Amino acid sequence: MAMDVPTPRHNDGRASSSLSTFDCYYEFILKQVLVRMFLASQVMDLSSETRFTGLSLMHRYAREFYTLLERREKNTGDLSKQDDQIKNHLGQVAAACIFLGCKMAEEPRRIRDVINLSHVLSFSSWEDVATDEVPLSIGECAVPPPLNERYWKRKEEIVSIEQHALRTIHFNTIVDHPYRCILLVMETLCFGKGEDETQKWLLSPEHSQKIILRSWRIINEVSLDASGDVLEIPVMTMSSSAISIASEGGLVYDATSDCDGQAIPLPDFWWRAIDVQTDELYRAKRVMRKLISS
């Protein structure tokens, strides 16, 4: 069964000529893995914050692992023969990051569920057919893996890889969550998402909800970018940038989403009230717009 899922554009805003052949392929592998992690999180009914935690941990690991591969390339001069090994390794780490993210966010899931989904969604094997013009399609296996000796060994591997991933990212498991931050900003600035009925809100409930949902979709999409550049932006700046882009309208979402493109005006330079620098916000918006533009 082929499963089409909403994915970020394959062009991450950088000129392809500035990336080596291996750089491009590494980013392609990582995008495939990140999208599968996103879909697996949806199937497991994980919260947005738990999903974001797992993706953030995977991004951190991928950067450290890439540095290791760069050093290896300098020594060997060729990594092309290791493509399948890299694909398989990142797929295994992705499963471990989902499992670890569930524990860090205190939303535990059984390791069996993670193994089954990593198998069904082919975390470590797929056909390299996606292009800028053709949407990424995930082939779904018909049945979960059989309960044989390999299955039980896989359970042990997940725990071992989890420890390996933690050491690789230097046990940096702290993740700031933009979804929660977006809600806090909307309420703090009286943009219409609060419980206090005596408070005078600047937006109608409908407009407030539109901005929040648009902002969350923006965060969803940029979190799947293989470069991970947006995740390096401070969470308050990232969240404010998402709100600012969402309020401007004009974005195209899938057919089930808010796609009227309506702009929802906000006060001028509202982000200064929460100590977000204008130049930092504009810089973050440029990066994020490149990732979500058609």
mmCIF file of C-alpha atoms in Angstrom, residues 97-239:
data_model
loop_
_atom_site.group_PDB
_atom_site.id
_atom_site.type_symbol
_atom_site.label_atom_id
_atom_site.label_comp_id
_atom_site.label_asym_id
_atom_site.label_seq_id
_atom_site.Cartn_x
_atom_site.Cartn_y
_atom_site.Cartn_z
ATOM 1 C CA CYS A 97 14.592 8.558 18.972
ATOM 2 C CA ILE A 98 10.822 8.051 18.847
ATOM 3 C CA PHE A 99 11.057 5.675 21.803
ATOM 4 C CA LEU A 100 13.352 8.080 23.682
ATOM 5 C CA GLY A 101 11.172 11.076 22.843
ATOM 6 C CA CYS A 102 8.154 9.303 24.314
ATOM 7 C CA LYS A 103 10.019 8.767 27.563
ATOM 8 C CA MET A 104 11.375 12.321 27.699
ATOM 9 C CA ALA A 105 7.884 13.762 27.142
ATOM 10 C CA GLU A 106 6.390 11.325 29.675
ATOM 11 C CA GLU A 107 4.096 9.824 27.048
ATOM 12 C CA PRO A 108 5.496 6.277 27.005
ATOM 13 C CA ARG A 109 4.723 3.758 24.304
ATOM 14 C CA ARG A 110 5.611 0.083 24.121
ATOM 15 C CA ILE A 111 8.856 -0.702 22.364
ATOM 16 C CA ARG A 112 6.922 -3.313 20.384
ATOM 17 C CA ASP A 113 4.793 -0.563 18.809
ATOM 18 C CA VAL A 114 7.902 1.351 17.743
ATOM 19 C CA ILE A 115 9.461 -1.769 16.210
ATOM 20 C CA ASN A 116 6.272 -2.684 14.370
ATOM 21 C CA LEU A 117 5.831 0.789 12.887
ATOM 22 C CA SER A 118 9.496 1.149 11.924
ATOM 23 C CA HIS A 119 9.078 -2.106 10.011
ATOM 24 C CA VAL A 120 5.683 -1.326 8.465
ATOM 25 C CA LEU A 121 6.796 2.169 7.360
ATOM 26 C CA SER A 122 10.193 0.944 6.136
ATOM 27 C CA PHE A 123 12.389 3.204 8.248
ATOM 28 C CA SER A 124 15.566 1.665 6.816
ATOM 29 C CA SER A 125 14.597 0.696 3.269
ATOM 30 C CA TRP A 126 12.759 2.428 0.455
ATOM 31 C CA GLU A 127 12.994 3.186 -3.237
ATOM 32 C CA ASP A 128 14.797 6.433 -4.048
ATOM 33 C CA VAL A 129 12.118 7.778 -6.370
ATOM 34 C CA ALA A 130 10.983 11.071 -4.792
ATOM 35 C CA THR A 131 11.864 14.264 -6.680
ATOM 36 C CA ASP A 132 11.054 17.954 -6.422
ATOM 37 C CA GLU A 133 8.091 17.358 -8.758
ATOM 38 C CA VAL A 134 6.881 13.980 -7.455
ATOM 39 C CA PRO A 135 5.437 13.844 -3.895
ATOM 40 C CA LEU A 136 7.145 11.466 -1.522
ATOM 41 C CA SER A 137 5.221 8.201 -1.266
ATOM 42 C CA ILE A 138 5.703 5.751 1.599
ATOM 43 C CA GLY A 139 5.191 2.091 0.846
ATOM 44 C CA GLU A 140 3.468 0.392 3.750
ATOM 45 C CA CYS A 141 4.271 -3.245 4.538
ATOM 46 C CA ALA A 142 1.218 -5.480 4.732
ATOM 47 C CA VAL A 143 2.087 -7.131 8.054
ATOM 48 C CA PRO A 144 4.291 -6.370 11.098
ATOM 49 C CA PRO A 145 7.527 -8.314 11.548
ATOM 50 C CA PRO A 146 7.197 -11.958 12.641
ATOM 51 C CA LEU A 147 7.829 -12.795 16.289
ATOM 52 C CA ASN A 148 11.039 -14.700 15.681
ATOM 53 C CA GLU A 149 14.566 -14.520 17.028
ATOM 54 C CA ARG A 150 15.328 -11.484 14.874
ATOM 55 C CA TYR A 151 12.409 -9.626 16.443
ATOM 56 C CA TRP A 152 13.668 -10.144 19.993
ATOM 57 C CA LYS A 153 17.159 -9.159 18.922
ATOM 58 C CA ARG A 154 15.674 -5.976 17.466
ATOM 59 C CA LYS A 155 14.250 -5.085 20.877
ATOM 60 C CA GLU A 156 17.722 -5.339 22.394
ATOM 61 C CA GLU A 157 19.137 -3.262 19.542
ATOM 62 C CA ILE A 158 16.653 -0.446 20.148
ATOM 63 C CA VAL A 159 17.813 -0.118 23.765
ATOM 64 C CA SER A 160 21.471 -0.266 22.707
ATOM 65 C CA ILE A 161 20.988 2.297 19.926
ATOM 66 C CA GLU A 162 19.107 4.554 22.325
ATOM 67 C CA GLN A 163 22.151 4.624 24.606
ATOM 68 C CA HIS A 164 24.420 5.200 21.609
ATOM 69 C CA ALA A 165 22.258 8.132 20.455
ATOM 70 C CA LEU A 166 22.314 9.697 23.918
ATOM 71 C CA ARG A 167 26.098 9.523 24.051
ATOM 72 C CA THR A 168 26.370 10.943 20.546
ATOM 73 C CA ILE A 169 24.234 14.001 21.387
ATOM 74 C CA HIS A 170 26.093 14.348 24.703
ATOM 75 C CA PHE A 171 22.903 13.604 26.655
ATOM 76 C CA ASN A 172 21.389 16.891 25.493
ATOM 77 C CA THR A 173 17.716 15.946 25.674
ATOM 78 C CA ILE A 174 16.258 19.339 26.606
ATOM 79 C CA VAL A 175 13.761 20.459 23.962
ATOM 80 C CA ASP A 176 11.910 23.782 23.935
ATOM 81 C CA HIS A 177 8.450 23.367 22.443
ATOM 82 C CA PRO A 178 7.158 25.988 19.989
ATOM 83 C CA TYR A 179 3.575 24.636 20.068
ATOM 84 C CA ARG A 180 3.193 25.550 23.721
ATOM 85 C CA CYS A 181 5.094 28.802 23.188
ATOM 86 C CA ILE A 182 2.724 29.852 20.408
ATOM 87 C CA LEU A 183 -0.229 29.485 22.784
ATOM 88 C CA LEU A 184 1.576 31.470 25.484
ATOM 89 C CA VAL A 185 2.390 34.292 23.085
ATOM 90 C CA MET A 186 -1.189 34.444 21.810
ATOM 91 C CA GLU A 187 -2.531 34.662 25.347
ATOM 92 C CA THR A 188 0.125 36.996 26.745
ATOM 93 C CA LEU A 189 -0.426 39.554 23.993
ATOM 94 C CA CYS A 190 -4.218 39.203 24.195
ATOM 95 C CA PHE A 191 -4.468 37.823 20.673
ATOM 96 C CA GLY A 192 -7.549 35.871 21.613
ATOM 97 C CA LYS A 193 -6.614 32.528 23.181
ATOM 98 C CA GLY A 194 -7.346 32.702 26.863
ATOM 99 C CA GLU A 195 -9.776 31.542 29.520
ATOM 100 C CA ASP A 196 -10.405 34.966 31.078
ATOM 101 C CA GLU A 197 -13.792 36.091 29.755
ATOM 102 C CA THR A 198 -13.321 39.560 31.281
ATOM 103 C CA GLN A 199 -10.171 40.142 29.224
ATOM 104 C CA LYS A 200 -10.487 42.215 26.061
ATOM 105 C CA TRP A 201 -9.011 40.105 23.258
ATOM 106 C CA LEU A 202 -7.700 41.737 20.076
ATOM 107 C CA LEU A 203 -8.857 38.929 17.792
ATOM 108 C CA SER A 204 -12.066 37.014 17.406
ATOM 109 C CA PRO A 205 -11.990 33.362 18.484
ATOM 110 C CA GLU A 206 -12.186 32.331 14.826
ATOM 111 C CA HIS A 207 -9.197 34.434 13.780
ATOM 112 C CA SER A 208 -7.223 33.390 16.825
ATOM 113 C CA GLN A 209 -7.825 29.733 16.057
ATOM 114 C CA LYS A 210 -6.784 30.224 12.445
ATOM 115 C CA ILE A 211 -3.466 31.791 13.422
ATOM 116 C CA ILE A 212 -2.740 29.061 15.963
ATOM 117 C CA LEU A 213 -3.492 26.218 13.545
ATOM 118 C CA ARG A 214 -1.546 27.871 10.734
ATOM 119 C CA SER A 215 1.420 28.432 13.072
ATOM 120 C CA TRP A 216 1.398 24.816 14.194
ATOM 121 C CA ARG A 217 1.328 23.622 10.576
ATOM 122 C CA ILE A 218 4.316 25.834 9.826
ATOM 123 C CA ILE A 219 6.219 24.305 12.744
ATOM 124 C CA ASN A 220 5.239 20.823 11.553
ATOM 125 C CA GLU A 221 6.672 21.475 8.133
ATOM 126 C CA VAL A 222 9.924 23.179 9.112
ATOM 127 C CA SER A 223 10.655 20.447 11.661
ATOM 128 C CA LEU A 224 10.933 18.005 8.746
ATOM 129 C CA ASP A 225 13.653 19.967 6.977
ATOM 130 C CA ALA A 226 16.822 17.895 6.844
ATOM 131 C CA SER A 227 19.157 20.814 7.508
ATOM 132 C CA GLY A 228 17.585 21.389 10.938
ATOM 133 C CA ASP A 229 18.434 25.094 10.678
ATOM 134 C CA VAL A 230 15.091 26.279 12.060
ATOM 135 C CA LEU A 231 15.471 24.141 15.172
ATOM 136 C CA GLU A 232 18.591 26.146 16.043
ATOM 137 C CA ILE A 233 16.486 29.317 16.317
ATOM 138 C CA PRO A 234 15.491 30.289 19.890
ATOM 139 C CA VAL A 235 12.007 29.002 20.602
ATOM 140 C CA MET A 236 10.474 32.436 21.274
ATOM 141 C CA THR A 237 11.817 33.771 17.972
ATOM 142 C CA MET A 238 10.731 30.625 16.124
ATOM 143 C CA SER A 239 7.218 30.791 17.577
#
